[in-house]
Steps between C-alpha positions, in 0.01 A plus 500: 500500500503449861870435490583816345246700729668329793847575399427867401318551854763331713807675316326864551684606183150631375270673754238593260195228472407627145848398367515207675159388356620587154827310529298211638266514214783508245662200670172324487472529107868484422574191687226260364606623129872439587400155640284430181780614262775274679256196488415535152843560395682210691184246456495408864174529668280586220238305688449832700372678184348254269178331576512103446304355204270304784384821629377695198136588441367343194296729284130424475412333182333735226142375470182713370346447832805635714524821295379834670148598405395885444255623797158501408 
């Protein structure tokens, strides 16, 4: 996003701050989506989007004492 903003400001093509903000926001959304698509399609770099098994949070055991109780 910062690179897009810097390029737009330095080039002087667009003078309106509102349009620059809109283009930077679009670049900030489309850029990561394109990166995700490319990584998942190629298989390289999936560690960026998939949590390793060692870092998953286990579900709590379902015991009668652990269940929520209604307010009294």
